[in-house]
mmCIF file of C-alpha atoms and ligand atoms in Angstrom:
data_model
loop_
_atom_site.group_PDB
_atom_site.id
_atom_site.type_symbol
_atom_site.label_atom_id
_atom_site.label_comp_id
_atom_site.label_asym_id
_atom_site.label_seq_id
_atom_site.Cartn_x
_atom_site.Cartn_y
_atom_site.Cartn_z
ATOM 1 C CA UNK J 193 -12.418 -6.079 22.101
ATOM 2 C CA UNK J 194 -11.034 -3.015 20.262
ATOM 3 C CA UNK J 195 -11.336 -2.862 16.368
ATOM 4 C CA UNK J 196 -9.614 -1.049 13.899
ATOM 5 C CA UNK J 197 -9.563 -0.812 10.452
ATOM 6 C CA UNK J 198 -7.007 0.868 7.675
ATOM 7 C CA UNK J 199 -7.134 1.953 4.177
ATOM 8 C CA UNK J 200 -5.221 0.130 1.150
ATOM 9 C CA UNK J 201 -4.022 2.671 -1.407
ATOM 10 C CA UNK J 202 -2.879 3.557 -5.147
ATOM 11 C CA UNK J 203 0.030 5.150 -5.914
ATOM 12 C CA UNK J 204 -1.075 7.841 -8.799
ATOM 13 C CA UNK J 205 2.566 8.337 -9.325
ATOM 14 C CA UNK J 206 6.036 7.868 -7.704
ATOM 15 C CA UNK J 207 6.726 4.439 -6.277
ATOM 16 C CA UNK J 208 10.309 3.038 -6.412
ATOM 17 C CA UNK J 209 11.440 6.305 -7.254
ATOM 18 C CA UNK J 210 9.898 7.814 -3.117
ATOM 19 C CA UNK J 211 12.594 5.200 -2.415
ATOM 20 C CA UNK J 212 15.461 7.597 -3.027
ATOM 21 C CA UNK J 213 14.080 10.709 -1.594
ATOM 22 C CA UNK J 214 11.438 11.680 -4.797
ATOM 23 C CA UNK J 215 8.103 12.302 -3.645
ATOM 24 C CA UNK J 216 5.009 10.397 -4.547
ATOM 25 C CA UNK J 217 1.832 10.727 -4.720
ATOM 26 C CA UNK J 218 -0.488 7.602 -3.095
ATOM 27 C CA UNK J 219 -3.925 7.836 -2.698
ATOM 28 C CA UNK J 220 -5.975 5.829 -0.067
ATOM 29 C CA UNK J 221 -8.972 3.188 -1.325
ATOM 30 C CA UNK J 222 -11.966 2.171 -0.027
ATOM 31 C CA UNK J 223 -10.663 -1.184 0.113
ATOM 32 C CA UNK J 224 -9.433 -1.756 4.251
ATOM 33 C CA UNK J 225 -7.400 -4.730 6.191
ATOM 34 C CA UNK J 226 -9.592 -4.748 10.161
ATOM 35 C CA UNK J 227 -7.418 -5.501 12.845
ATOM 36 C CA UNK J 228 -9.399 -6.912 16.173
ATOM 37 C CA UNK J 229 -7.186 -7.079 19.237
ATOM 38 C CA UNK J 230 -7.795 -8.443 23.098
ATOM 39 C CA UNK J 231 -5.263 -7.967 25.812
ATOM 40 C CA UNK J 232 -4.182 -11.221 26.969
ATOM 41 C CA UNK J 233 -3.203 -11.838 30.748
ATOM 42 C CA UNK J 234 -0.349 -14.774 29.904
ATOM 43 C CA UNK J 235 2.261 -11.798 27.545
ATOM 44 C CA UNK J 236 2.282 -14.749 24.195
ATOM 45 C CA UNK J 237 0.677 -13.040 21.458
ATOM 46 C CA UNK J 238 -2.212 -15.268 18.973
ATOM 47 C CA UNK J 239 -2.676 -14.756 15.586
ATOM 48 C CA UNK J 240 -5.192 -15.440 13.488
ATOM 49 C CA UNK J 241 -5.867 -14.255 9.968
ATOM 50 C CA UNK J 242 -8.166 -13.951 7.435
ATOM 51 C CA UNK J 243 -8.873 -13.572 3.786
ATOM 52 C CA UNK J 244 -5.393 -12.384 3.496
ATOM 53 C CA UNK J 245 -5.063 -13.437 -0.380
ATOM 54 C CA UNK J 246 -8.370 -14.043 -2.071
ATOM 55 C CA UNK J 247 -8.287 -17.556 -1.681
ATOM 56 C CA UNK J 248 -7.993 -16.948 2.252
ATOM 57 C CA UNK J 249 -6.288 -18.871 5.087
ATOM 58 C CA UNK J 250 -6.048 -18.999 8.363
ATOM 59 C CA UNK J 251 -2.657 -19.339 10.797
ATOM 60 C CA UNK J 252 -2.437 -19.857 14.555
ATOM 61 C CA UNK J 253 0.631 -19.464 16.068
ATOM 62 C CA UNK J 254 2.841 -18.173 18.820
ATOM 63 C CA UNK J 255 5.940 -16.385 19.176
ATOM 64 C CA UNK J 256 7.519 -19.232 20.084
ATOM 65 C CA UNK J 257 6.373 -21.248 17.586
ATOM 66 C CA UNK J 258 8.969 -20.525 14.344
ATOM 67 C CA UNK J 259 6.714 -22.337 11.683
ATOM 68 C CA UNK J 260 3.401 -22.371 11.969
ATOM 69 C CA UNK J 261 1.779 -25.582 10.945
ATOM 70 C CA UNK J 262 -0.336 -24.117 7.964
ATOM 71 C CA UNK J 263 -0.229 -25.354 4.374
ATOM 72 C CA UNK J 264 0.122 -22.283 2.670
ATOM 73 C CA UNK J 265 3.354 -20.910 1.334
ATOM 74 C CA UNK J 266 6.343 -19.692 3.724
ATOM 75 C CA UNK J 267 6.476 -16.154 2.073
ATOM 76 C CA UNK J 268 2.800 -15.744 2.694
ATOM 77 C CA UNK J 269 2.704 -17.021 5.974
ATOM 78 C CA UNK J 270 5.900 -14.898 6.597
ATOM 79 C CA UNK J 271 4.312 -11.689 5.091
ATOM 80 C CA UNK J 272 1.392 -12.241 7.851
ATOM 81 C CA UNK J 273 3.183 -13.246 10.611
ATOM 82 C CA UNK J 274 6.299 -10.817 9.990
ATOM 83 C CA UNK J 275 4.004 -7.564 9.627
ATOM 84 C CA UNK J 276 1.815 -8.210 12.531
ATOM 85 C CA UNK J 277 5.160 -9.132 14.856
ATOM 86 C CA UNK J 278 6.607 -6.174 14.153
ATOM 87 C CA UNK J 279 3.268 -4.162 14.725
ATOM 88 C CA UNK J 280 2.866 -6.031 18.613
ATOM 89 C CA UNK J 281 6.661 -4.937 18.809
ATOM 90 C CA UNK J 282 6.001 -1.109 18.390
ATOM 91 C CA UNK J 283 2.553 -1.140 20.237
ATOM 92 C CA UNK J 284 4.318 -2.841 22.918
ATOM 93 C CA UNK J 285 7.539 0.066 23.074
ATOM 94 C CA UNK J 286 4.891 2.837 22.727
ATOM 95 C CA UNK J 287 2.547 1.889 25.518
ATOM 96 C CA UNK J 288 5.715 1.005 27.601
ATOM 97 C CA UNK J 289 4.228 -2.365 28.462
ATOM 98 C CA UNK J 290 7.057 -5.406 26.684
ATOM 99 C CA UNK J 291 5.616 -8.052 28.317
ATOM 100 C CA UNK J 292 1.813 -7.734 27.342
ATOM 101 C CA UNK J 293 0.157 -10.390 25.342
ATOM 102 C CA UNK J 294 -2.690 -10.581 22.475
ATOM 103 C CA UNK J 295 -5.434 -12.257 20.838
ATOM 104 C CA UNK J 296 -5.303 -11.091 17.199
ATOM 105 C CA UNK J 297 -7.619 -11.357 14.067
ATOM 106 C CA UNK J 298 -6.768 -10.209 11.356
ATOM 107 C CA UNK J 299 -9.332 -9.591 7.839
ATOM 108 C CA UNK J 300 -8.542 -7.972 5.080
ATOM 109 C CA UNK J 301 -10.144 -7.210 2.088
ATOM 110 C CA UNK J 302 -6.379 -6.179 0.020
ATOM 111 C CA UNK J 303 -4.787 -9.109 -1.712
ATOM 112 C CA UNK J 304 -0.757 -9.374 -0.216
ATOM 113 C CA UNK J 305 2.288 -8.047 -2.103
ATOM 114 C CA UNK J 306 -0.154 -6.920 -4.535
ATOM 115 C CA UNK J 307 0.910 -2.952 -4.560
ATOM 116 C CA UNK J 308 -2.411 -2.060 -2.568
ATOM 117 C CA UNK J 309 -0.184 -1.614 0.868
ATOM 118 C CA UNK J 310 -2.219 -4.353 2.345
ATOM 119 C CA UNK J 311 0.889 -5.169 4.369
ATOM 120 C CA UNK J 312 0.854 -0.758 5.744
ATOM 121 C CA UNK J 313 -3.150 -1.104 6.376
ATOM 122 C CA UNK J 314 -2.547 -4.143 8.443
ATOM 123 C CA UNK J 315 0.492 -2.619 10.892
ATOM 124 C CA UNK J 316 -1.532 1.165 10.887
ATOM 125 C CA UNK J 317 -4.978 -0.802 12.373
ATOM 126 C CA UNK J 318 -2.554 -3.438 14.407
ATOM 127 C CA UNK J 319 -0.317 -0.612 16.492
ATOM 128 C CA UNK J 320 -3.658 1.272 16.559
ATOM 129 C CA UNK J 321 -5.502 -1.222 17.727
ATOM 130 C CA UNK J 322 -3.052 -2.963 20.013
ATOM 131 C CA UNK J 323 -1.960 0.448 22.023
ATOM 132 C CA UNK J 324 -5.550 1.602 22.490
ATOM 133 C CA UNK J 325 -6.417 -1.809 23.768
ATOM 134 C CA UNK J 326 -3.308 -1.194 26.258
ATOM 135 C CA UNK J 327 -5.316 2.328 27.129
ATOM 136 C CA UNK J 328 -2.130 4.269 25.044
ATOM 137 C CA UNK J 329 -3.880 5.627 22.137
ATOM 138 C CA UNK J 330 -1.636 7.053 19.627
ATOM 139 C CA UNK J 331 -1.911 10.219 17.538
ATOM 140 C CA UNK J 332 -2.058 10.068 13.822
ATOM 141 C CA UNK J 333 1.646 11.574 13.080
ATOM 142 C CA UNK J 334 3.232 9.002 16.015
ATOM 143 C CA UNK J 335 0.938 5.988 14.600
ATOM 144 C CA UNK J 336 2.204 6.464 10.924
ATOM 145 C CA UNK J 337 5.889 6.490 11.916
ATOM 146 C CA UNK J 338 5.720 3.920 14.126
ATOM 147 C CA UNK J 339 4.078 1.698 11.493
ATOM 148 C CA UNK J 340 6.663 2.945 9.030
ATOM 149 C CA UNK J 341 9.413 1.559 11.657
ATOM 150 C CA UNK J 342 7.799 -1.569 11.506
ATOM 151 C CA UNK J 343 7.808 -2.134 7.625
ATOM 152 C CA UNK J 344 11.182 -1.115 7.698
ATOM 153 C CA UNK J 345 12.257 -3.465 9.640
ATOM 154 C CA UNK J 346 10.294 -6.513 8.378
ATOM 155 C CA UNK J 347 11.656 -4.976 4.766
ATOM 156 C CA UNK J 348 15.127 -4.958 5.545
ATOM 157 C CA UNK J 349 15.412 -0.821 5.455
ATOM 158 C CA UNK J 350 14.032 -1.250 1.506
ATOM 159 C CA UNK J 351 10.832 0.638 2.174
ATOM 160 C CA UNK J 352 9.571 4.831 2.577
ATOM 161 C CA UNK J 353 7.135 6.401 4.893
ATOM 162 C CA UNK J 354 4.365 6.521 1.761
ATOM 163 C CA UNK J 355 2.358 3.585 2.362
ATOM 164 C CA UNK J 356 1.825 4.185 6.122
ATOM 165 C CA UNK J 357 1.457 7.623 5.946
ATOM 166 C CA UNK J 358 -1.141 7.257 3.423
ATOM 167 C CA UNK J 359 -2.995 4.538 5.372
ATOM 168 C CA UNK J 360 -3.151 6.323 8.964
ATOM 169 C CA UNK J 361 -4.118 9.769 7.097
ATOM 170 C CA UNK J 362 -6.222 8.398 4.442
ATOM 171 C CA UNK J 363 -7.007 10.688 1.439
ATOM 172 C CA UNK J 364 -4.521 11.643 -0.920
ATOM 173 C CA UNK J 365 -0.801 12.233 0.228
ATOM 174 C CA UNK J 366 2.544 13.554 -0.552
ATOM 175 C CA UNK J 367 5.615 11.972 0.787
ATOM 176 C CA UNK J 368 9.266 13.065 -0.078
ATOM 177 C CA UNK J 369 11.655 11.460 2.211
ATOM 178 C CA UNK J 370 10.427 12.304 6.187
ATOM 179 C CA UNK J 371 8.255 14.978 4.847
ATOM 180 C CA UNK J 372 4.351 13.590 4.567
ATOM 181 C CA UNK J 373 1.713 15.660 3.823
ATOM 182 C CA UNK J 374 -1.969 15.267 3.117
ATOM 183 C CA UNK J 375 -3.023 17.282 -0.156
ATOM 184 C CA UNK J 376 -6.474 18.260 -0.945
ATOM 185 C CA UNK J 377 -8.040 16.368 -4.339
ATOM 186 C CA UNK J 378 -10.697 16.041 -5.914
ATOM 187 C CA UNK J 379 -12.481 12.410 -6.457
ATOM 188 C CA UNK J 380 -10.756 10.650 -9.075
ATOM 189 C CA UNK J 381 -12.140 7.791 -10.878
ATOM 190 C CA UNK J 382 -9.779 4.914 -10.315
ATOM 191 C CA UNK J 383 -9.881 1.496 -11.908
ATOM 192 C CA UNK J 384 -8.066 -1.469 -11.099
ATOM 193 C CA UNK J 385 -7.149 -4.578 -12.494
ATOM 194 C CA UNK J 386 -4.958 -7.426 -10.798
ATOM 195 C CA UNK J 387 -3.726 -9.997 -12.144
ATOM 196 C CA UNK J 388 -4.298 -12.776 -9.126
ATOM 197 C CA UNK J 389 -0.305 -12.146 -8.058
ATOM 198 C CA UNK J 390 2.053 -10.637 -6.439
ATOM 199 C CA UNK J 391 6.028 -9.393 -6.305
ATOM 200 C CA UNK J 392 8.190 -9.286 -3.606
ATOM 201 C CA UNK J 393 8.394 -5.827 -2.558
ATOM 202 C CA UNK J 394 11.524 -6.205 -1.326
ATOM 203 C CA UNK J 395 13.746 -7.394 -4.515
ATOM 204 C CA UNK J 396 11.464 -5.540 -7.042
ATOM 205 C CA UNK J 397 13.351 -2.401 -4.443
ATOM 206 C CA UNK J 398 16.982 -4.283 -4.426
ATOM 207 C CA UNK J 399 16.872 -4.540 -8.551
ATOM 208 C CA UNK J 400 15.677 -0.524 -9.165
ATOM 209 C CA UNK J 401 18.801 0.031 -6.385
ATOM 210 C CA UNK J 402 21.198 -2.289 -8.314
ATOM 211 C CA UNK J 403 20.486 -0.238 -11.607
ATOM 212 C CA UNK J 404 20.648 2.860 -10.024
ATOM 213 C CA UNK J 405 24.107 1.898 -8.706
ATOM 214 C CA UNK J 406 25.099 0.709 -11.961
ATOM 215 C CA UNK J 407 23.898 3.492 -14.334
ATOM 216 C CA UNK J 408 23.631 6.825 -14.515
ATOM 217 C CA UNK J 409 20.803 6.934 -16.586
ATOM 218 C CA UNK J 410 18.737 4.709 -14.864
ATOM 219 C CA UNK J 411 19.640 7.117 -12.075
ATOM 220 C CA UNK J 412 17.752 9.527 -14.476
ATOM 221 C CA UNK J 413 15.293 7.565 -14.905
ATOM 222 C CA UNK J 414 14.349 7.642 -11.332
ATOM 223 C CA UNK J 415 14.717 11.697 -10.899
ATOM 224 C CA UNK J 416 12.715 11.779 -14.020
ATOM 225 C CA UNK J 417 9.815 10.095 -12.032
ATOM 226 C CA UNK J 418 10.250 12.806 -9.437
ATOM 227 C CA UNK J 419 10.150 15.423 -12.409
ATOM 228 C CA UNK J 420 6.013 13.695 -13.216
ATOM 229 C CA UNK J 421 5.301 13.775 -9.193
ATOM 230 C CA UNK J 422 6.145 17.552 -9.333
ATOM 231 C CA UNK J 423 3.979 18.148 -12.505
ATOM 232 C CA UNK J 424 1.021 16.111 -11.278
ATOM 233 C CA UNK J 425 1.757 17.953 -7.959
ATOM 234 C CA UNK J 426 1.064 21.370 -9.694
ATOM 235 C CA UNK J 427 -2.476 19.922 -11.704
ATOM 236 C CA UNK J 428 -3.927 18.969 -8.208
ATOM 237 C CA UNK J 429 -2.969 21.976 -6.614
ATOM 238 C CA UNK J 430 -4.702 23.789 -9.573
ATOM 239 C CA UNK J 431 -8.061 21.558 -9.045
ATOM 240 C CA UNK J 432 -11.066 22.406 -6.703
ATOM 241 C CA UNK J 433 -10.806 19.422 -4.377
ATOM 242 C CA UNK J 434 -14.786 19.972 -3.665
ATOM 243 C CA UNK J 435 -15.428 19.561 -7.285
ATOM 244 C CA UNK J 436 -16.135 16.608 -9.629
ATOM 245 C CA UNK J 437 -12.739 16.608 -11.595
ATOM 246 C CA UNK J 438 -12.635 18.132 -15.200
ATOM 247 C CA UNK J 439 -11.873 15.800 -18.297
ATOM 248 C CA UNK J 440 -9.100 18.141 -18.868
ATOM 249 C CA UNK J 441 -7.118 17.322 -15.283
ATOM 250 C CA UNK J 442 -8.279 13.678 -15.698
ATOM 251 C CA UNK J 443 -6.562 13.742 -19.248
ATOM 252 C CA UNK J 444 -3.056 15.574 -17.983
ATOM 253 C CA UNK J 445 -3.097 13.363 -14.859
ATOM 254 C CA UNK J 446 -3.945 9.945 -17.232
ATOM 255 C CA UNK J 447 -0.844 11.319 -19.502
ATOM 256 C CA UNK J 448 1.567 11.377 -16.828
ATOM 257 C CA UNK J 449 0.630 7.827 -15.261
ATOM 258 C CA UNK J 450 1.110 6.778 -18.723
ATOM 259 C CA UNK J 451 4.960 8.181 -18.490
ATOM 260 C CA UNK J 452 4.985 7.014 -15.073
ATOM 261 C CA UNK J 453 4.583 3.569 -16.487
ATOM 262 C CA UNK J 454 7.124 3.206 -18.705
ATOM 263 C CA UNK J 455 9.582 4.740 -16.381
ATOM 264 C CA UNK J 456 9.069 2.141 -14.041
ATOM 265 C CA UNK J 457 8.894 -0.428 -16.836
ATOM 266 C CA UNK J 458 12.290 1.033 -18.165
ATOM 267 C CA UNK J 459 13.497 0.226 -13.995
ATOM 268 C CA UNK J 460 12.306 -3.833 -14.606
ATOM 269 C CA UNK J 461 9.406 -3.962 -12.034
ATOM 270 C CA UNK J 462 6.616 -4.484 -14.698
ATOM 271 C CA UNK J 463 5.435 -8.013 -15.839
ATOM 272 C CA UNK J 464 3.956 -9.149 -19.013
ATOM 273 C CA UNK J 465 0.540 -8.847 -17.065
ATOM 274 C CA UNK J 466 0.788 -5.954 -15.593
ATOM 275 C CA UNK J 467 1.616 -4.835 -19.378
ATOM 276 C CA UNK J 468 -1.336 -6.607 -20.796
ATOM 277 C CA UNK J 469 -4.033 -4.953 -18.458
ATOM 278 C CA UNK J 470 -2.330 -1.201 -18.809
ATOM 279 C CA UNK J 471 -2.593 -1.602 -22.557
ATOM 280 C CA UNK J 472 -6.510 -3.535 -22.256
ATOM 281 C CA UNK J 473 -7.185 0.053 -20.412
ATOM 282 C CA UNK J 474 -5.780 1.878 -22.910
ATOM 283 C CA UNK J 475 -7.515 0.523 -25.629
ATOM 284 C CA UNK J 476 -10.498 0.871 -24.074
ATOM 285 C CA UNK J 477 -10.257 4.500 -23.653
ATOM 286 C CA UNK J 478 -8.953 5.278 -20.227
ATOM 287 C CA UNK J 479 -7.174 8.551 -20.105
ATOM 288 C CA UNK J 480 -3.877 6.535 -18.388
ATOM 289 C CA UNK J 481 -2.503 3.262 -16.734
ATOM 290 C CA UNK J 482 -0.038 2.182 -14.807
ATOM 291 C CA UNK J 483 0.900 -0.422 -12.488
ATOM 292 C CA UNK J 484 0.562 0.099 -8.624
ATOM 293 C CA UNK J 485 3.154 -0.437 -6.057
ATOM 294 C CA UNK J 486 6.177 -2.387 -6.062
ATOM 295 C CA UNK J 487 5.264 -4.737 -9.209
ATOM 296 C CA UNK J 488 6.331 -7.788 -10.738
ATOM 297 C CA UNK J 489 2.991 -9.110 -10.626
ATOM 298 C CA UNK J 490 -0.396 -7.491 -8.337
ATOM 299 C CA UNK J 491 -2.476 -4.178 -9.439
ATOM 300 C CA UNK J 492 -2.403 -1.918 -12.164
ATOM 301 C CA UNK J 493 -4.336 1.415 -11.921
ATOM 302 C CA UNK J 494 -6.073 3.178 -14.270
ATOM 303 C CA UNK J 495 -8.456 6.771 -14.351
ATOM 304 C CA UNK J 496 -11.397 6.179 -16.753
ATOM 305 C CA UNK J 497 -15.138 8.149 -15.752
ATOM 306 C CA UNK J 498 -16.613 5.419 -17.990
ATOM 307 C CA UNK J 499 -17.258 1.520 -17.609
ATOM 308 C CA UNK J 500 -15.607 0.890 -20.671
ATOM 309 C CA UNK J 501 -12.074 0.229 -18.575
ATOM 310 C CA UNK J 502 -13.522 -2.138 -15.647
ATOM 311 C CA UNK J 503 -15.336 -4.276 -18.375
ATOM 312 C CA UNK J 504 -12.944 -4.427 -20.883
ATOM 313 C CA UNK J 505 -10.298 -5.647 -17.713
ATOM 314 C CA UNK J 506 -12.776 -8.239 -17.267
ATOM 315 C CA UNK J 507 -12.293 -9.826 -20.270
ATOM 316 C CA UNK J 508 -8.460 -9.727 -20.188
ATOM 317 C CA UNK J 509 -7.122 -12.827 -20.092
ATOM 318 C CA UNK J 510 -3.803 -11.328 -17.560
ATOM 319 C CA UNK J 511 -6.902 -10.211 -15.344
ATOM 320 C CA UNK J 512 -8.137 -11.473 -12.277
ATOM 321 C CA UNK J 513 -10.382 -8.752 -10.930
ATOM 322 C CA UNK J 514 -11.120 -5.496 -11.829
ATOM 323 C CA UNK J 515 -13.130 -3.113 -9.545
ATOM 324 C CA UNK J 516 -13.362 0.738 -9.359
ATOM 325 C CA UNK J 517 -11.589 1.823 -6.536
ATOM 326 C CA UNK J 518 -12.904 5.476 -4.354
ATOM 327 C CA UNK J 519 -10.729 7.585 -2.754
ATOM 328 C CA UNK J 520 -11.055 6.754 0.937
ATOM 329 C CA UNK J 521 -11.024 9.799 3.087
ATOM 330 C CA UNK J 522 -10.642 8.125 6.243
ATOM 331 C CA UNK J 523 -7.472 6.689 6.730
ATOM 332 C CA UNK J 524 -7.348 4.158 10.492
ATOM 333 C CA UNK J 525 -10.159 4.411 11.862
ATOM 334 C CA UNK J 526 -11.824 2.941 15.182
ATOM 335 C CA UNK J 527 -14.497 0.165 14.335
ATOM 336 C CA UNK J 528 -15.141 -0.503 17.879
ATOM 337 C CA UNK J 529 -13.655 0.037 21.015
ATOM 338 C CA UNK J 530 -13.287 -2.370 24.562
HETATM 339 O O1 PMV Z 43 3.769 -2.889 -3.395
HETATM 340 P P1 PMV Z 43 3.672 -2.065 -2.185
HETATM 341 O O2 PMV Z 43 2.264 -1.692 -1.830
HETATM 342 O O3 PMV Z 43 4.424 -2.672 -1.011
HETATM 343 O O4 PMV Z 43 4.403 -0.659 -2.485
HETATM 344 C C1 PMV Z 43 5.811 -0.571 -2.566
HETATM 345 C C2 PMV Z 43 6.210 0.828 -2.935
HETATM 346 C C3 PMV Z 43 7.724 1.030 -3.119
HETATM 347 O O5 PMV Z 43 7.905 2.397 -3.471
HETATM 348 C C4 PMV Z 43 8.273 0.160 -4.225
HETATM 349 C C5 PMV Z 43 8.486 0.755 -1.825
HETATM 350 C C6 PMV Z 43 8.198 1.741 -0.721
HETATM 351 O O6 PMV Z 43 8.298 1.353 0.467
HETATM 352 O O7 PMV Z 43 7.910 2.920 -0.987
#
């Protein structure tokens, strides 16, 4: 049995807008999706999955089988299925072995289409997992573009290296386009509230395109997101990542999210929840908010040192579950190996 396990992640700043070529800046959480895989000797592959919302299911299938016989709904059971597919695929192509076959489980601890990249932490620890179960282990570069192939093919070419870059690496990361680095930061104290939902990554990304096309400032509107990804770029790189951060950097960095939000808010991909728990962290005092991901429903993030923030969220009525979220400075990582 070889097990794997990958990191969910934040985006401080920059989604929608890393779409088009802007960087962004995601940051991995100690939140992880584990991936156990066995080689089977018949080439069908066997899924099953865990705890993949909060309310958990589980689906058994094969690739023969085009609907699984769950009662859960299609998009959820196609988010599972799809991602994990798509993750045999490329573990299959990279260990140069088409025809092998699997035994699967998947757990995961990130609530789907939620804007934690539970859907990235799942295909990082699946290729990871399947190839070194083949005896092909992958480097970290190879692994994160291979699982970027595979979301962008399950997401219909609407998706950017960010989420599986951040994943394999882990830490805090900087993706513009092809070009993924890993930047030095210091601990920052995230907060998160969902709201129990989620959006559909993929039409959240078709509607920002669709303005974009349409207007030139909404065009604007995206390069001015890339404009608060280069001026949070420039407070990090002015931090001591081996240093508790200063109330000053927490402030700047809490200013910009706030920005950030209403950018993306400007774009359509908020929701009156995601607006009700950015504005309960306000009010209580956190230094900025802003929703997570692809939106429409899911996670928004927020930096507050205090417990004011995760205890007010718990009393918003929009809010699920709030938790403080750590940087995670492993990204994949082996749990166990055959
Ligand atoms: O909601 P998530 O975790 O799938 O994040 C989507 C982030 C987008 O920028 C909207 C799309 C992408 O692939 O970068």
């Amino acid at each position: 049995m070889t097990v794997v396990s990958a990191p969910g992640k934040v985006y401080l700043f920059g989604e929608h807008a890393v779409v088009y070529g802007e960087p962004a800046v995601p940051c991995a959480i100690e939140k992880r999706a584990t991936v156990r895989v066995e080689p089977r000797d018949d080439g069908s592959v066997r899924v099953e999955a865990q705890d993949l919302t909060l309310n958990g299911f589980a689906v058994e299938y094969d690739e023969q089988d085009t609907q699984p016989d769950v009662d859960v709904p299609p998009s959820l059971i196609d988010a599972a299925t799809g991602y994990v597919d798509a993750a045999v695929e490329q573990a299959r192509e990279a260990a140069d072995a088409p025809d092998a076959g699997f035994d699967i489980s998947v757990d995961s601890e990130i609530p789907l289409g939620a804007g934690l990249g539970s859907s990235a932490a799942v295909v990082v620890a699946g290729i990871d997992a399947a190839t070194r179960a083949l005896g092909e282990p992958l480097d970290h570069r190879e692994l994160a573009e291979r699982a970027f192939q595979a979301e962008y093919t399950v997401q219909d070419g609407e998706a950017s290296r960010a989420d599986t870059f951040c994943s394999t690496m882990g830490g805090a990361v900087r993706v513009a386009g092809d070009d993924c680095r890993q930047l030095a930061t210091p601990e920052l104290p995230f907060v998160v509230g969902f709201d129990g939902g989620s959006g559909d990554t993929r039409q959240l990304v078709a509607g920002v395109r669709s303005l974009r096309d349409r207007y030139e400032f909404a065009a604007e509107t995206v390069e001015a997101i890339g404009d608060i990804v280069r001026r949070g770029e420039e407070l990090l790189a002015g931090a001591d990542p081996d240093e508790e951060a200063s109330a000053e950097l927490i402030g700047e960095l809490g200013e910009l999210m706030d920005i950030n939000h209403g950018l993306l808010s400007a774009l359509g991909v908020s929701a009156r929840s995601l607006d009700s728990m950015v504005w309960a962290a306000r009010e209580a005092g956190a230094d900025g908010a802003k929703l997570t991901g692809a939106g429409g429903g899911g996670c928004i993030v927020a930096l507050d040192a205090t417990s004011e923030t995760e205890t007010s969220l718990q009393y918003t009525p929009d809010c699920e579950q709030a938790f403080r979220a750590q940087l995670a400075t492993d990204g994949v990582r082996v749990e166990e190996s055959a």
